Tab-separated table of C-alpha atoms in Angstrom:
chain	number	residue	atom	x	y	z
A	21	UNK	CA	0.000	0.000	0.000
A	22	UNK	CA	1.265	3.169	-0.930
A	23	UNK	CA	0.593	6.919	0.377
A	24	UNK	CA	-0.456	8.084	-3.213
A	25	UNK	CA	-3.057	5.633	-3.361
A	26	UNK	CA	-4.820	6.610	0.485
A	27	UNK	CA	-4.626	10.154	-1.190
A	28	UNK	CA	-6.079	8.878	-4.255
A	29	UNK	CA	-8.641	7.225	-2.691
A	30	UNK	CA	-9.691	9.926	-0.304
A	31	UNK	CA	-9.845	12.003	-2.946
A	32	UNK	CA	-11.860	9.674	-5.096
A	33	UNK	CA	-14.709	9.493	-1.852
A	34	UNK	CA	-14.628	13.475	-1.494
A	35	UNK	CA	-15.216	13.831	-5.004
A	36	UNK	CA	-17.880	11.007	-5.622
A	37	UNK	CA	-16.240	10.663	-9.268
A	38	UNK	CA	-13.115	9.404	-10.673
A	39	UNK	CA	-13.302	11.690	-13.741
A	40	UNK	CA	-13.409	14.089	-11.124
A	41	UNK	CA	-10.808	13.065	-8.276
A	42	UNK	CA	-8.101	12.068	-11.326
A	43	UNK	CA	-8.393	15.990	-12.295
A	44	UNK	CA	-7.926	17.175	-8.910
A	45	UNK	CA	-4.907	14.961	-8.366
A	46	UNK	CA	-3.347	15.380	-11.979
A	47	UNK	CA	-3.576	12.025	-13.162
A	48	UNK	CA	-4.936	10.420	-15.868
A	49	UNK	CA	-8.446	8.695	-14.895
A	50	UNK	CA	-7.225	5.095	-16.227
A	51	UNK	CA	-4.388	5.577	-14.204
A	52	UNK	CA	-6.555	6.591	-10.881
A	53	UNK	CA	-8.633	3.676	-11.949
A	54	UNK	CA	-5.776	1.328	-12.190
A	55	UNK	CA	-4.887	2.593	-8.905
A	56	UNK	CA	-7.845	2.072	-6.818
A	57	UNK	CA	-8.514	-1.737	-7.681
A	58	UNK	CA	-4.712	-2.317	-7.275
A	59	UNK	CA	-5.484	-0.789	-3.489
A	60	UNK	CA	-8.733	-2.913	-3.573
A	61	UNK	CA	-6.564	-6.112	-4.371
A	62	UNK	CA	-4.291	-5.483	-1.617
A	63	UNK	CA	-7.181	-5.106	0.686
A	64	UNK	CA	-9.363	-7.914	-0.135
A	65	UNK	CA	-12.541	-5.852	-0.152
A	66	UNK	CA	-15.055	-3.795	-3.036
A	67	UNK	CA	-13.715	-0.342	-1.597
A	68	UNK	CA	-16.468	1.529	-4.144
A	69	UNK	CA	-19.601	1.065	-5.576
A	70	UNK	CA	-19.293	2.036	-9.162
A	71	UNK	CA	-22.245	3.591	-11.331
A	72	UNK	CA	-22.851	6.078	-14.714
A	73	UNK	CA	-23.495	8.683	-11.799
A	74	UNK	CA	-19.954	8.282	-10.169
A	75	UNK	CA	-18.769	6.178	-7.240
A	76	UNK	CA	-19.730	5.980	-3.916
A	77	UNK	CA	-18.113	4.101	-0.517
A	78	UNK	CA	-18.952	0.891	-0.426
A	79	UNK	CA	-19.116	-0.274	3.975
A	80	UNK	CA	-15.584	-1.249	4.127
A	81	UNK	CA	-14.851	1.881	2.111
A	82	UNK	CA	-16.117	3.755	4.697
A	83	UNK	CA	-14.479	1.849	7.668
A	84	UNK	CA	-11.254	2.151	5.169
A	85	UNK	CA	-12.031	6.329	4.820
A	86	UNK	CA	-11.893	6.726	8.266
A	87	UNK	CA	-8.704	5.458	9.038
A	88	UNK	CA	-7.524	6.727	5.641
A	89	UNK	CA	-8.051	10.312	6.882
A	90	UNK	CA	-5.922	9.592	10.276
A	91	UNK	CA	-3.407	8.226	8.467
A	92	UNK	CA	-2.724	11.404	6.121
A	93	UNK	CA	-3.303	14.062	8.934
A	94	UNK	CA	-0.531	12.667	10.708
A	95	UNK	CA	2.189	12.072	8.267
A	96	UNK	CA	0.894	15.932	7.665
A	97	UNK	CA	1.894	16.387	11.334
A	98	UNK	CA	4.812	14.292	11.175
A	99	UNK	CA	5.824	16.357	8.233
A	100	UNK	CA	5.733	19.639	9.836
A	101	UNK	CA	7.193	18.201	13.276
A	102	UNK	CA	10.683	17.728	11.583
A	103	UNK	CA	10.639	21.000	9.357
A	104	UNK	CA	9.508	22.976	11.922
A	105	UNK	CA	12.962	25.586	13.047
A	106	UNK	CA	14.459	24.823	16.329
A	107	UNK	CA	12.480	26.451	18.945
A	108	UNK	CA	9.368	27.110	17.257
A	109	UNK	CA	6.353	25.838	17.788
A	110	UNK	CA	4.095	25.043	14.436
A	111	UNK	CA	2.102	22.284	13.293
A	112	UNK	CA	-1.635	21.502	12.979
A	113	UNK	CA	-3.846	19.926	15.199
A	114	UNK	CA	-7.447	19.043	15.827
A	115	UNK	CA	-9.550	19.773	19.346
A	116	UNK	CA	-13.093	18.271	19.473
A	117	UNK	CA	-15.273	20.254	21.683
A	118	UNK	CA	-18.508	18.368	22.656
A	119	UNK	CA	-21.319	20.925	22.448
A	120	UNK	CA	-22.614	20.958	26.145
A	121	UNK	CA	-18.433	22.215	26.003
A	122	UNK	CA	-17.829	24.360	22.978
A	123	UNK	CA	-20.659	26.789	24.343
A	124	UNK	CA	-18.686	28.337	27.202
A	125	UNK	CA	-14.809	27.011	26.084
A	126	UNK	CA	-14.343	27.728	22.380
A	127	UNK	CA	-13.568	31.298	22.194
A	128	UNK	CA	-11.174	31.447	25.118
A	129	UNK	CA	-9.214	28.194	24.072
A	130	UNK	CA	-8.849	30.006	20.080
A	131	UNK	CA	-7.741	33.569	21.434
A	132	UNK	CA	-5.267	31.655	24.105
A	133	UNK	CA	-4.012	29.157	21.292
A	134	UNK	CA	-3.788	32.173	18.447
A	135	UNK	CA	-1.848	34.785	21.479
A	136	UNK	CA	0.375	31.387	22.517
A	137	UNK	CA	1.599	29.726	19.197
A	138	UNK	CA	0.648	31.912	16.573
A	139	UNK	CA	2.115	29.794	13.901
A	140	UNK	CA	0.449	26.825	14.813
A	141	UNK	CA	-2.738	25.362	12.707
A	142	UNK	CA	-5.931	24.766	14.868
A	143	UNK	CA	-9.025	23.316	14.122
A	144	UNK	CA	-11.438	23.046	16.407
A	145	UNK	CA	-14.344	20.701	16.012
A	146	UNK	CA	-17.719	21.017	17.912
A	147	UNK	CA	-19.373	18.119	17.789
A	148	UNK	CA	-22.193	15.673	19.032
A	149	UNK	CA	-21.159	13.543	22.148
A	150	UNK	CA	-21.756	11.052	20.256
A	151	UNK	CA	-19.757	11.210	17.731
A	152	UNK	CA	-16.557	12.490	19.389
A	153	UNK	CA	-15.344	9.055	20.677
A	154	UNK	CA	-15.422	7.518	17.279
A	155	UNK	CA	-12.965	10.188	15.821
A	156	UNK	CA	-10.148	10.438	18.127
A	157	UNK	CA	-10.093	6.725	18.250
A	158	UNK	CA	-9.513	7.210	14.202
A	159	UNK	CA	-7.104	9.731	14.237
A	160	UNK	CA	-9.395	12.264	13.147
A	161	UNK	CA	-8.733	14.649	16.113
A	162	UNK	CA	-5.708	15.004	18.492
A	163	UNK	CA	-7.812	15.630	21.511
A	164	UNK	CA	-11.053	15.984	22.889
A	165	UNK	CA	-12.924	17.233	26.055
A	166	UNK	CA	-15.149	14.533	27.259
A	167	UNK	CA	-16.531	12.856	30.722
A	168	UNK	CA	-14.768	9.837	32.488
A	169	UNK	CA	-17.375	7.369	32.418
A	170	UNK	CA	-17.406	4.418	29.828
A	171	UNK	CA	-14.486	5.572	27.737
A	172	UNK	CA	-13.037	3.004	25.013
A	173	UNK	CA	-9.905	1.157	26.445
A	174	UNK	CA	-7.827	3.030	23.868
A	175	UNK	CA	-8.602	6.268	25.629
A	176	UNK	CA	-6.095	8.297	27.837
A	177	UNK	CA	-7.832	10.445	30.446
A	178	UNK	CA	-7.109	13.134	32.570
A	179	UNK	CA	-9.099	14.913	34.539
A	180	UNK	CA	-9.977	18.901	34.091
A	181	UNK	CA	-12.883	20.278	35.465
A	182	UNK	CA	-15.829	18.868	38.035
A	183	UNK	CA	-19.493	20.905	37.824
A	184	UNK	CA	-22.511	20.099	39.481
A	185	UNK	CA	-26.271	19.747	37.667
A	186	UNK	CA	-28.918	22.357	37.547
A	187	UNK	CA	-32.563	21.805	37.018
A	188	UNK	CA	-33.458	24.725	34.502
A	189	UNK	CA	-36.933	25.808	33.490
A	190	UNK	CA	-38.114	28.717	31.511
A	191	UNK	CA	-38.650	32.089	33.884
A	192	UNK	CA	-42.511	32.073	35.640
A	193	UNK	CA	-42.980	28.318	34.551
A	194	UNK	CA	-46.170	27.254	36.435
A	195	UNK	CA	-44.532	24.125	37.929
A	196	UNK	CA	-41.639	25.787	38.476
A	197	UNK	CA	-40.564	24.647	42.210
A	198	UNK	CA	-39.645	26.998	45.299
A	199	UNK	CA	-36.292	29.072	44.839
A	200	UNK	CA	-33.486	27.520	45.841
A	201	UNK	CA	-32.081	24.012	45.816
A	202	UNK	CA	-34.209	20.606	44.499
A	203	UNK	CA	-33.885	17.220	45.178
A	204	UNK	CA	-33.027	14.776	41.941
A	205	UNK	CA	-36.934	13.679	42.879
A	206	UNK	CA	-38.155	17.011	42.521
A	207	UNK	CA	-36.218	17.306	39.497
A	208	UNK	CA	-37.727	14.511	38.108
A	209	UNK	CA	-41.060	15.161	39.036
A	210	UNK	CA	-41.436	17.155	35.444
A	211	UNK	CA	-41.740	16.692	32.166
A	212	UNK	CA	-37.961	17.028	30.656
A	213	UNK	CA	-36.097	17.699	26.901
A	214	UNK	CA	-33.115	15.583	26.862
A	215	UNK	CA	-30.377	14.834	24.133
A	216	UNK	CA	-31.383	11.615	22.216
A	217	UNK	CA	-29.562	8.964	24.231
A	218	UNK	CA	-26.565	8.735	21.752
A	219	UNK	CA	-25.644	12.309	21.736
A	220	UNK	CA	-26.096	12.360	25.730
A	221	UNK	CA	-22.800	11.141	27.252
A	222	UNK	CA	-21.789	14.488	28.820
A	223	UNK	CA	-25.104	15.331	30.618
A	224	UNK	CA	-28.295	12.744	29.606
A	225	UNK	CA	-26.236	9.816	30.519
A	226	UNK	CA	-24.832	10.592	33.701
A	227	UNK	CA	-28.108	12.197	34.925
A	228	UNK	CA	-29.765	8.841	34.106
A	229	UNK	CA	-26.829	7.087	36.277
A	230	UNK	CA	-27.424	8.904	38.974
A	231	UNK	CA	-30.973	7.698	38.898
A	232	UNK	CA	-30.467	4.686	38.636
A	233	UNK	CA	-27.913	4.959	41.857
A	234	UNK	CA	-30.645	6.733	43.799
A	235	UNK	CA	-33.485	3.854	43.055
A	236	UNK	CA	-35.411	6.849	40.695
A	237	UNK	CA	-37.438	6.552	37.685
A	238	UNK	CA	-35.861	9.248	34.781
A	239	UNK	CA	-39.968	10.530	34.485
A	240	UNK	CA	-41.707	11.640	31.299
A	241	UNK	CA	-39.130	12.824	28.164
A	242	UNK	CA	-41.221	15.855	26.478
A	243	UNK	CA	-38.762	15.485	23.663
A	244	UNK	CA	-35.402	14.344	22.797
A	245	UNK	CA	-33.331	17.515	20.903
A	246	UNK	CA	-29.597	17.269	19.819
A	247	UNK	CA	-28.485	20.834	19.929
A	248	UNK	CA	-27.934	22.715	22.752
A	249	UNK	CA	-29.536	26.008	21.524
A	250	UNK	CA	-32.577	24.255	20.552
A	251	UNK	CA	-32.620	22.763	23.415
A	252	UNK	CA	-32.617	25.860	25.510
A	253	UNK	CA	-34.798	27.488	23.221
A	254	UNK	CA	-37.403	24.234	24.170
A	255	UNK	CA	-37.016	24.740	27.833
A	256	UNK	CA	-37.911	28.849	27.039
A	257	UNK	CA	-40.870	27.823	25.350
A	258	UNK	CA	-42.045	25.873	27.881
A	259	UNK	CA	-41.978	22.095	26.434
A	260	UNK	CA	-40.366	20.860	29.659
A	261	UNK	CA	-37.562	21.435	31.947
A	262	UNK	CA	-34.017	20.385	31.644
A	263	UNK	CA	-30.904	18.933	33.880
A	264	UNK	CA	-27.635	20.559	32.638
A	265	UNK	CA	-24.443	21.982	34.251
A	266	UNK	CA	-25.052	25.934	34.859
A	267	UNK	CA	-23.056	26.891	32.070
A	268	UNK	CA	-24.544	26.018	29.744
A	269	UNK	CA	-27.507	28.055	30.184
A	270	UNK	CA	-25.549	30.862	32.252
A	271	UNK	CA	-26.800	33.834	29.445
A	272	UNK	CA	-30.423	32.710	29.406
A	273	UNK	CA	-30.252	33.032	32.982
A	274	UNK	CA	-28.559	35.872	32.912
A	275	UNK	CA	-31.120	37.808	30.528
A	276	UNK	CA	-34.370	36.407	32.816
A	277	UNK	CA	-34.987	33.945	30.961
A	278	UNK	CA	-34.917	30.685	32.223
A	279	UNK	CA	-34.044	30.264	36.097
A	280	UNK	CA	-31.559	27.503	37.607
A	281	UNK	CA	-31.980	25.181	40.811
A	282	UNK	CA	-28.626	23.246	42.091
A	283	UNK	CA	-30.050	19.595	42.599
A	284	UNK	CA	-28.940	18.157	45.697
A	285	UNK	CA	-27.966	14.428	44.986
A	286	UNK	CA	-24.619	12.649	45.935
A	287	UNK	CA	-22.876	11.474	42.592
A	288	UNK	CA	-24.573	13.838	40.366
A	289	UNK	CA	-22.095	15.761	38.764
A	290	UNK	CA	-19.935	15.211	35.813
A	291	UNK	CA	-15.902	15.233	35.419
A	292	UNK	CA	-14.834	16.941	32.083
A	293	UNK	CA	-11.099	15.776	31.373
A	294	UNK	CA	-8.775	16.040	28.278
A	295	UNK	CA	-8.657	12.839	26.328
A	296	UNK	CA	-6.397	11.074	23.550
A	297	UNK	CA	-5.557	8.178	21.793
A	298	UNK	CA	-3.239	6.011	23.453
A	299	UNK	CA	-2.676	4.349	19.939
A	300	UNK	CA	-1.727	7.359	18.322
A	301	UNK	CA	1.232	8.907	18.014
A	302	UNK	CA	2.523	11.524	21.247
A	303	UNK	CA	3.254	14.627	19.909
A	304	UNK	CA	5.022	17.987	21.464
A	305	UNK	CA	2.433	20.132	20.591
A	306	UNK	CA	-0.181	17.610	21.577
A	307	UNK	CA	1.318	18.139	25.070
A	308	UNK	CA	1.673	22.235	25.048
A	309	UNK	CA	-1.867	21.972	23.904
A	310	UNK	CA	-3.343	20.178	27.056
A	311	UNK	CA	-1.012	22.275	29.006
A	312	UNK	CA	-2.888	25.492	27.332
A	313	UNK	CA	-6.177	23.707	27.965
A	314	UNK	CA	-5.511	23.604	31.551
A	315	UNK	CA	-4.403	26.571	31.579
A	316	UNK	CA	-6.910	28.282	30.042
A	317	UNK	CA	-10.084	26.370	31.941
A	318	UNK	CA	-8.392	27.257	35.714
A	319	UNK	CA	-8.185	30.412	34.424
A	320	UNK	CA	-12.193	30.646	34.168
A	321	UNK	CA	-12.826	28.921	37.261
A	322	UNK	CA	-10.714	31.153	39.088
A	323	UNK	CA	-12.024	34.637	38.014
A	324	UNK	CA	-15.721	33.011	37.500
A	325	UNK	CA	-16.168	32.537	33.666
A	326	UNK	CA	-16.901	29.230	34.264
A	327	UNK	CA	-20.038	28.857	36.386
A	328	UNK	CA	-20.511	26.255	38.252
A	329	UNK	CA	-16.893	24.849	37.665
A	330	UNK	CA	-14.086	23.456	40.011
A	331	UNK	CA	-10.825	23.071	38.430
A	332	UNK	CA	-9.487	19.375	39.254
């Protein structure tokens, strides 16, 4: 197996056309062609599924895309690890940011990495909780924020920040409860929008663990929403109340909006650490990265722009 061909045939999937990828690459198409089945051969699978309209991934294309992606983003890194002066700090690299995360963390992570290393490429991926596992486990990002609980073998972990859960409901809610603090029971007690259970590791799931600890029943789900800002713009309008960390909703609450309750429950709270890939290649600017991270996140507990947040 050679590089050119993963390029070829990452190219051929982006493109959906070999007419097309063997442009974009600057070969002819009966040599792209010749290529791919060569790379096929070596693999012992159909890698495409080949029609008049163009090609598409065939399921072991796709398995074979996914690692094909990892594998050129880091010889890209490995490439600009030994260029890179003496002393300098440059490279790319990729952060995924769950969204129940990205909300309150994004901007202060860029402006820290852009005032810090300058020459250094970063991408920073928000994504759904969901999905966030799956690509640093294929070398699609460098790191990710994520909670402790159930992680893949595969995963390093170390912890970052602890925050406790908050009952939120939209401002003058008729079931709204007393002011103050709420039991998980109370909390319970009403109907509630949730992520779907695949995009809920970072608040869903551990809420429902913590029921299950207690000996509670989760109560009626008014509706399953995978977006945060929907989500909050649900709870506004009154579809049902939500469990979240505070941050998250810290503006609404802000504004009037929606009002907060600290729920009172021993284990209910979720750990937020900075996670890799133990199978992937350690990098120097992997580490100055976490290092940043940290940085960065004790920062906002420490002057309150995190709400809600202990630094671990």
């Amino acid at each position: 197996m050679e590089i050119r061909q993963i390029k070829y045939f990452v190219t051929v999937i982006d493109c959906g056309s070999l007419s097309q990828a063997a442009r974009q690459v600057h070969v002819a198409q009966s040599a792209l062609s010749k290529q791919m089945s060569a790379l096929e051969e070596e693999l012992g699978v159909q890698l495409f599924h080949r029609s008049h309209n163009g090609v598409v991934a065939s399921e072991a294309g796709k398995v074979f895309y996914e690692y094909a992606q990892g594998m050129l983003k880091h010889l890209a890194d490995a490439r600009a690890a030994v260029s890179s002066s003496s002393g300098s700090v440059s490279g790319s690299i990729v952060v995924a940011l769950p969204q129940s995360v990205a909300t309150i963390l994004a901007m202060p992570l860029m402006r820290a990495v852009a005032a810090r290393y300058p020459q250094v490429s970063f991408h920073l991926n928000e994504e759904l909780a969901g999905n966030v596992m799956d690509q640093l486990i294929h070398g699609r990002v460098d790191l990710a924020l994520f909670t402790s609980p159930d992680l893949p073998p595969q995963v390093l972990f170390s912890p970052l920040i602890e925050e406790d859960f908050y009952l939120i409901h939209r401002a003058n809610a008729p079931d709204a409860p007393d002011p103050g603090q709420v039991s998980l029971e109370q909390a319970l007690a009403r109907p509630l929008v949730f992520p779907g259970q695949a995009h809920g590791h970072c608040t869903r799931t551990l809420v429902e663990q913590a029921v299950k600890e207690h000996h509670l029943a989760t109560g009626e789900i008014a509706m399953e929403v995978n977006s945060v800002h929907i989500l909050k713009s649900a709870v506004e309008a009154g579809i049902g109340h939500t469990i979240m960390p505070l941050n998250l909703a810290m503006r609404e609450i802000e504004d009037g909006r929606l009002v907060a309750h600290r729920i009172t429950a021993d284990g209910l709270s979720r750990t937020l650490g900075i996670c890799s890939c133990a199978s992937m290649p350690a990098s120097h600017l992997k580490t100055l990265i976490s290092e940043l991270i940290r940085e960065v996140v004790r920062g906002m507990c420490e002057c309150g722009d995190w709400p809600g947040g202990r630094a671990l």
